[in-house]
Coordinates of C-alpha atoms in Angstrom, one line a residue:
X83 CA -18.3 -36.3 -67.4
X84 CA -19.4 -32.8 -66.3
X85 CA -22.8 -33.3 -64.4
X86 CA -24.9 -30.7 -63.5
X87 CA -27.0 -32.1 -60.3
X88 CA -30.2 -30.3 -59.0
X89 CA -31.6 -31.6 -55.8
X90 CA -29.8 -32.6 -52.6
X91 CA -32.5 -34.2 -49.9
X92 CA -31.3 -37.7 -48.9
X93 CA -31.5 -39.3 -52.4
X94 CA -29.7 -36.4 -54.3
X95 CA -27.1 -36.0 -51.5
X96 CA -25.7 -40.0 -51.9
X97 CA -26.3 -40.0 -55.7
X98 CA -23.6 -37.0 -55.9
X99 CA -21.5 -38.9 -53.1
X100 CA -21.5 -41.7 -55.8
X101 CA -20.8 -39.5 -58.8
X102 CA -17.7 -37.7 -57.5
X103 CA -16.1 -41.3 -56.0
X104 CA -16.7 -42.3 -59.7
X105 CA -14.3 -39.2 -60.7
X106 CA -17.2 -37.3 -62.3
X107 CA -17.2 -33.6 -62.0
X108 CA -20.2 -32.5 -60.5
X109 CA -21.4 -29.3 -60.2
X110 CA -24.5 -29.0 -57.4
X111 CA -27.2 -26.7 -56.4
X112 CA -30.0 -26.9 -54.2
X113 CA -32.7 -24.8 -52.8
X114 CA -31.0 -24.8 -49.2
X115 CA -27.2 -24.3 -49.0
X116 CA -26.2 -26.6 -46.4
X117 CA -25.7 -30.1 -48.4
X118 CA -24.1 -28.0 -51.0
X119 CA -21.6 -27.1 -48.8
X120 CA -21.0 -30.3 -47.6
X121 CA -20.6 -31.8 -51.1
X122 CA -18.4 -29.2 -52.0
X123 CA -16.0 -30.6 -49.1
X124 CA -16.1 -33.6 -51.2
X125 CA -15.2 -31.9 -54.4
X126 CA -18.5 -30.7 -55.7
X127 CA -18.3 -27.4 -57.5
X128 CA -21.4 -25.3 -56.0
X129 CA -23.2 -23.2 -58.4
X130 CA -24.7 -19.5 -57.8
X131 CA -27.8 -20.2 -58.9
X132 CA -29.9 -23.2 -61.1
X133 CA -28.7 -21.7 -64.6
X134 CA -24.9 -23.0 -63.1
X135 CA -25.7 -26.4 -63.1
X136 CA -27.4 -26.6 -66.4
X137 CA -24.2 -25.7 -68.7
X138 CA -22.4 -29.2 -68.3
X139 CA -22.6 -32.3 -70.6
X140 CA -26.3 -32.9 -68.8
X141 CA -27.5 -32.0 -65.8
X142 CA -29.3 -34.6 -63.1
X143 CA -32.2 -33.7 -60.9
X144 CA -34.3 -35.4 -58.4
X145 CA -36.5 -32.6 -56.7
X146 CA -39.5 -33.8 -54.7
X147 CA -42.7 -33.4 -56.8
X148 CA -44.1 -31.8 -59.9
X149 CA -44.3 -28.0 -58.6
X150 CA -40.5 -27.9 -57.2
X151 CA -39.9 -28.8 -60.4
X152 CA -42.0 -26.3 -61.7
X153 CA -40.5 -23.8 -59.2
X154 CA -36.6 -24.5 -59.8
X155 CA -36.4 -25.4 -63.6
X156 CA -38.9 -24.5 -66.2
X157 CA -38.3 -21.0 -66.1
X158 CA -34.3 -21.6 -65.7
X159 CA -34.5 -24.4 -69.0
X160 CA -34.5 -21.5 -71.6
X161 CA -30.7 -20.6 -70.2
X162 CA -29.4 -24.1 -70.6
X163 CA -26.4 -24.9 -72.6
X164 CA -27.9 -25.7 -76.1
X165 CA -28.2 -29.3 -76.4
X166 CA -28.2 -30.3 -72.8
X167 CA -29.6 -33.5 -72.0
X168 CA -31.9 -33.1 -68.6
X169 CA -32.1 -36.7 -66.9
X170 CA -35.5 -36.1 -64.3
X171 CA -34.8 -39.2 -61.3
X172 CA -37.7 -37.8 -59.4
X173 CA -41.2 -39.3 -59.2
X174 CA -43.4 -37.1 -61.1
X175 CA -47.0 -37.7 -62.6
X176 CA -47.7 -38.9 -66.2
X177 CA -49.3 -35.6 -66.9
X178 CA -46.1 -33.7 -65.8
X179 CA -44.1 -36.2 -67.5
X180 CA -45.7 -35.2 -71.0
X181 CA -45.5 -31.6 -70.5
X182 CA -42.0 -31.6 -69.6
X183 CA -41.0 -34.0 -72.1
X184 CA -42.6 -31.2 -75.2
X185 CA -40.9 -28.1 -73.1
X186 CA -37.9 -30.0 -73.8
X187 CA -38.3 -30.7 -77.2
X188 CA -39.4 -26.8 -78.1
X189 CA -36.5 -25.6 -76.3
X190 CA -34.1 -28.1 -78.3
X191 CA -32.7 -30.3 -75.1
X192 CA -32.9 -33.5 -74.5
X193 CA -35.2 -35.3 -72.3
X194 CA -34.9 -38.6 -70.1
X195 CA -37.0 -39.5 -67.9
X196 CA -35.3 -41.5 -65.3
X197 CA -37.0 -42.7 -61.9
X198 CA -35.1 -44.6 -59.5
X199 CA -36.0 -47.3 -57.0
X200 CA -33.8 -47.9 -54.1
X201 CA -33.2 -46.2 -50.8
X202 CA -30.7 -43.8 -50.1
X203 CA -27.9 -46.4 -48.8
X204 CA -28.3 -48.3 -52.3
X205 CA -28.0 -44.8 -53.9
X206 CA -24.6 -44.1 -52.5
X207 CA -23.2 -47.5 -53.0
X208 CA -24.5 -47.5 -57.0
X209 CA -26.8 -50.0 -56.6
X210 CA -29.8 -48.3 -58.0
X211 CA -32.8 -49.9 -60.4
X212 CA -33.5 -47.4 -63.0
X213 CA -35.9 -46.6 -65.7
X214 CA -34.6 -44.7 -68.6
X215 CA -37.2 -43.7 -71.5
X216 CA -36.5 -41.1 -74.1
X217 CA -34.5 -40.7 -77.7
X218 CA -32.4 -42.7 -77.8
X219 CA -29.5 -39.8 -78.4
X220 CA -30.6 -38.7 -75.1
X221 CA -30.4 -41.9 -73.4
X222 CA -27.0 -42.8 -75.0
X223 CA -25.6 -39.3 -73.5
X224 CA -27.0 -40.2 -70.1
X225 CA -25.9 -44.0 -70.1
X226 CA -22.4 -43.3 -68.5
X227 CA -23.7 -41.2 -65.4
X228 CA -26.8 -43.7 -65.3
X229 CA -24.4 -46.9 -64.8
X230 CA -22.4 -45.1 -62.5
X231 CA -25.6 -44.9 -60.3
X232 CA -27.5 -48.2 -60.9
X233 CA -26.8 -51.7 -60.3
X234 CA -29.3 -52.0 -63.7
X235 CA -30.6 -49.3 -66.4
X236 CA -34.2 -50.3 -67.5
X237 CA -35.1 -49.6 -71.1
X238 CA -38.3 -48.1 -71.2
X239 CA -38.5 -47.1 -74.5
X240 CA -39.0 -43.9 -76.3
X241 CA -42.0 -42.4 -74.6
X242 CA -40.5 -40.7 -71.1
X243 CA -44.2 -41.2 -69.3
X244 CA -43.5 -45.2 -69.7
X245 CA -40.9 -44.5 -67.0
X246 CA -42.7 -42.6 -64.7
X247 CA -46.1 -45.2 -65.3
X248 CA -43.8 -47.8 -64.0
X249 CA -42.0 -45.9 -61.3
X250 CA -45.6 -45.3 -59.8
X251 CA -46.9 -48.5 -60.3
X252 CA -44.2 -49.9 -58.3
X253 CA -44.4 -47.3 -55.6
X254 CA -47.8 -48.2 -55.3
X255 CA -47.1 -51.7 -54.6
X256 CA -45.0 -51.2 -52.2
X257 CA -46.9 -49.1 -50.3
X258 CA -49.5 -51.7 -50.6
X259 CA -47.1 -54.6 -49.1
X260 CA -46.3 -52.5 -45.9
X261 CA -50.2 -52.1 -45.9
X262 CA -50.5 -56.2 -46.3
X263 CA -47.7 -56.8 -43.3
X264 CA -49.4 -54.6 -41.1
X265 CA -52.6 -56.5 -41.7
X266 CA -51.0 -59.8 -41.3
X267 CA -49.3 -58.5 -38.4
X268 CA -52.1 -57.7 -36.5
X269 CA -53.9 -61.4 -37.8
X270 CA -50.4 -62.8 -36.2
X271 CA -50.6 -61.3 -33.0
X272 CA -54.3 -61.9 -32.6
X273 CA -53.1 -65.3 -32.2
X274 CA -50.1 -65.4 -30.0
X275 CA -47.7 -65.1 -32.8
X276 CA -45.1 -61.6 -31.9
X277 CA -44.9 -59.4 -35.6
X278 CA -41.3 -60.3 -35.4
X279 CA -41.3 -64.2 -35.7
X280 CA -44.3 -63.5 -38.2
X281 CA -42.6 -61.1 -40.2
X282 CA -39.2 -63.1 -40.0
X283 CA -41.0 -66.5 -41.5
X284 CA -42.8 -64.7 -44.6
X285 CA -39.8 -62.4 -45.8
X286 CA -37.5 -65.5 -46.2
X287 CA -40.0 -67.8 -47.9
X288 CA -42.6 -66.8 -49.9
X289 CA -41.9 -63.1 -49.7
X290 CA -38.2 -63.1 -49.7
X291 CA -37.8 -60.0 -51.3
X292 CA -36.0 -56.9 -50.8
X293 CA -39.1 -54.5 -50.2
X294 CA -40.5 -56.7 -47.8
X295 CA -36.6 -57.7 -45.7
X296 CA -36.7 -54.1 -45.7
X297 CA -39.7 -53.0 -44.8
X298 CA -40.5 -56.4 -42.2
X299 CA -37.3 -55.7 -40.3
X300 CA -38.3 -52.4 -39.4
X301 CA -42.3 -53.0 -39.0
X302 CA -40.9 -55.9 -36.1
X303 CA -38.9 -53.3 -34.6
X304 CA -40.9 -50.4 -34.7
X305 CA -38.0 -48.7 -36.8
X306 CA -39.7 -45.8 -38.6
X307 CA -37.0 -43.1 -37.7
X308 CA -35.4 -41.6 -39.4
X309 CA -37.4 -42.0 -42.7
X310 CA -35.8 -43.1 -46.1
X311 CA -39.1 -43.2 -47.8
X312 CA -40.5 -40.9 -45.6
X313 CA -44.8 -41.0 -45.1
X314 CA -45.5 -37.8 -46.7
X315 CA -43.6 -38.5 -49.7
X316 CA -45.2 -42.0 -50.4
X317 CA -49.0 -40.4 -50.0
X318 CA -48.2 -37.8 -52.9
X319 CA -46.8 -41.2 -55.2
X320 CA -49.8 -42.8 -54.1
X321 CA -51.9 -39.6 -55.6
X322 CA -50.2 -39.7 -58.6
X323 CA -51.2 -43.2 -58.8
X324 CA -54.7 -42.0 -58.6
X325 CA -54.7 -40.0 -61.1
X326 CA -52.8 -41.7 -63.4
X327 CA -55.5 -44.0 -63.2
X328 CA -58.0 -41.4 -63.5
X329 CA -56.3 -40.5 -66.9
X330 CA -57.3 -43.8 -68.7
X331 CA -61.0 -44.3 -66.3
X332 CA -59.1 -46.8 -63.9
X333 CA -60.5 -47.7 -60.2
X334 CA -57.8 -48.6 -58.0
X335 CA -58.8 -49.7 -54.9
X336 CA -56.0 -50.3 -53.3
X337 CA -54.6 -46.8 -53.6
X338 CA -58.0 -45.8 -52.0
X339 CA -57.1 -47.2 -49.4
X340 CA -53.8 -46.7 -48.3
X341 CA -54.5 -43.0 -49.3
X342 CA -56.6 -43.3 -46.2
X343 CA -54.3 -44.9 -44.0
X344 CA -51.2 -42.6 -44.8
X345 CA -53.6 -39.4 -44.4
X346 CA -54.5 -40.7 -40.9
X347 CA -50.3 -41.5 -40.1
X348 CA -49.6 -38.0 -40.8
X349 CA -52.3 -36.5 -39.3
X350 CA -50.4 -36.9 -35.6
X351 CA -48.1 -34.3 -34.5
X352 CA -44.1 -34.9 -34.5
X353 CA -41.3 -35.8 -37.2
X354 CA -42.8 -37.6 -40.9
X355 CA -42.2 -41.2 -40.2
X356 CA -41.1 -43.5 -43.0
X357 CA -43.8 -45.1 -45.1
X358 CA -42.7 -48.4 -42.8
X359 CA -44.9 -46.6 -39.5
X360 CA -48.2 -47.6 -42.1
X361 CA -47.7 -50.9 -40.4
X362 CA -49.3 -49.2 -37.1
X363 CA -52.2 -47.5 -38.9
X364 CA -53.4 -51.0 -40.4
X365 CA -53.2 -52.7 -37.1
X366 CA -54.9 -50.5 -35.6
X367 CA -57.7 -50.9 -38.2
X368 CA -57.6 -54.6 -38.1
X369 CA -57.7 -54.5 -34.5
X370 CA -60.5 -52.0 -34.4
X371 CA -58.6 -49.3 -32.9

């Protein structure tokens, strides 16, 4: 196919890695020229501005939150190729989810609304989960460069904001496990027992589970550098969690209170950790620090 792709932090950057292996033409843009550049070593075709990458068979885009896509695209849409299918892999909120879904519609393009979970390693090696809701025209045209990407395509039905619901509901759990292993961390340690052989017990019985291999093995180790779900990043999902709730009168507890303990992680000076360094914040809180 001939893929637009808008987007090239970590995620992007692997998902196009993926795409031109596959054979798929892939013509790239992205706010800062250098990954550009070095996807164009690989093949990539680099377009002069956003309206290049928006005159293929569809285009891709995984930008970081509502307002870059607000920034880059809405004003660029109305020079689209007619017809074009737009497949949004970023995490967005509900609210944005609905708006962009009617600016698509007015304009006459296709929408799908397609949020990933994975890291960027399981990006590049086509491994992805993702969520695909929209018409069903739209989704059929995004199918091929969707497979290419994911290990599964979930259906999510018609309605694009299904996608993103579940996209940030699962974001918000797994913010809330790192939270948990932190806790129980500290609980371990209180009583002679090292985070490591703690950690190492519960992620290969009861919690044997990617998220929590993942994000054990580098809580144990202290791993938090450099970030694949970097800190800053998992505070705005947790926000759009919040207010997603919000939307339908929902308390969420939880979300209250890792909103808390990512504000005070990124409140230190230095590099954004990954969301893993949460670990240290609920220690500290458990441990009265």
């Amino acid at each position: 196919m001939n893929i637009g792709f808008i987007g090239l932090g970590a995620m992007g950057k692997a998902m196009v890695e993926n795409l031109l292996e596959k054979g798929h033409a892939v013509t790239v843009w992205n706010r800062s020229p250098g990954p550009a550049a070095e996807l164009a070593a690989l093949g990539a075709i680099v377009a002069d501005g956003v309206e290049g990458a928006l005159q293929g068979d569809l285009v891709l885009s995984i930008l970081a939150h509502d307002q870059a896509i607000r920034d880059v695209l809405l004003d660029a849409l109305p020079r689209a190729r007619p017809g074009l299918v737009h497949v949004n892999l970023a995490t967005i909120s509900t609210a944005f989810a609905r708006e962009l879904a009617d600016r698509h519609a007015e304009l006459g393009l296709g929408y799908v609304a397609a949020p990933v979970f994975g890291r960027p390693p399981v990006a590049r090696a086509g491994g992805l989960n993702v969520l695909a809701a929209g018409a069903p025209e739209a989704v059929a045209a995004a199918t091929p460069a969707l497979e290419a990407l994911a290990g599964k395509v979930w259906p999510m039905g018609e309605d694009p904001v299904r996608a993103n619901a579940v996209k940030i509901a699962g974001n918000l759990m797994i913010v809330s496990a790192v939270e948990a292993m932190g806790e129980a961390a500290a609980l371990g340690a209180a009583h002679g027992v090292p985070a490591a052989d703690l950690l190492d017990v519960l992620t290969s019985t009861i919690f044997a589970s990617p998220i929590y291999k993942i994000y054990g093995g580098m809580i144990a180790e202290g791993r938090y550098h450099p970030p694949g779900f970097a800190a800053d990043l998992a505070l705005k999902d947790v926000r759009l969690a919040q207010a997603a709730g919000d939307e339908k009168g929902l308390a969420l507890p939880l979300a209250d209170l890792v909103e808390g303990g990512l504000e005070t992680l990124l409140s230190g000076e230095g590099e954004t950790p990954d969301l893993a360094a949460l670990a240290e914040v609920s220690r500290g809180r458990v441990e009265g620090r």
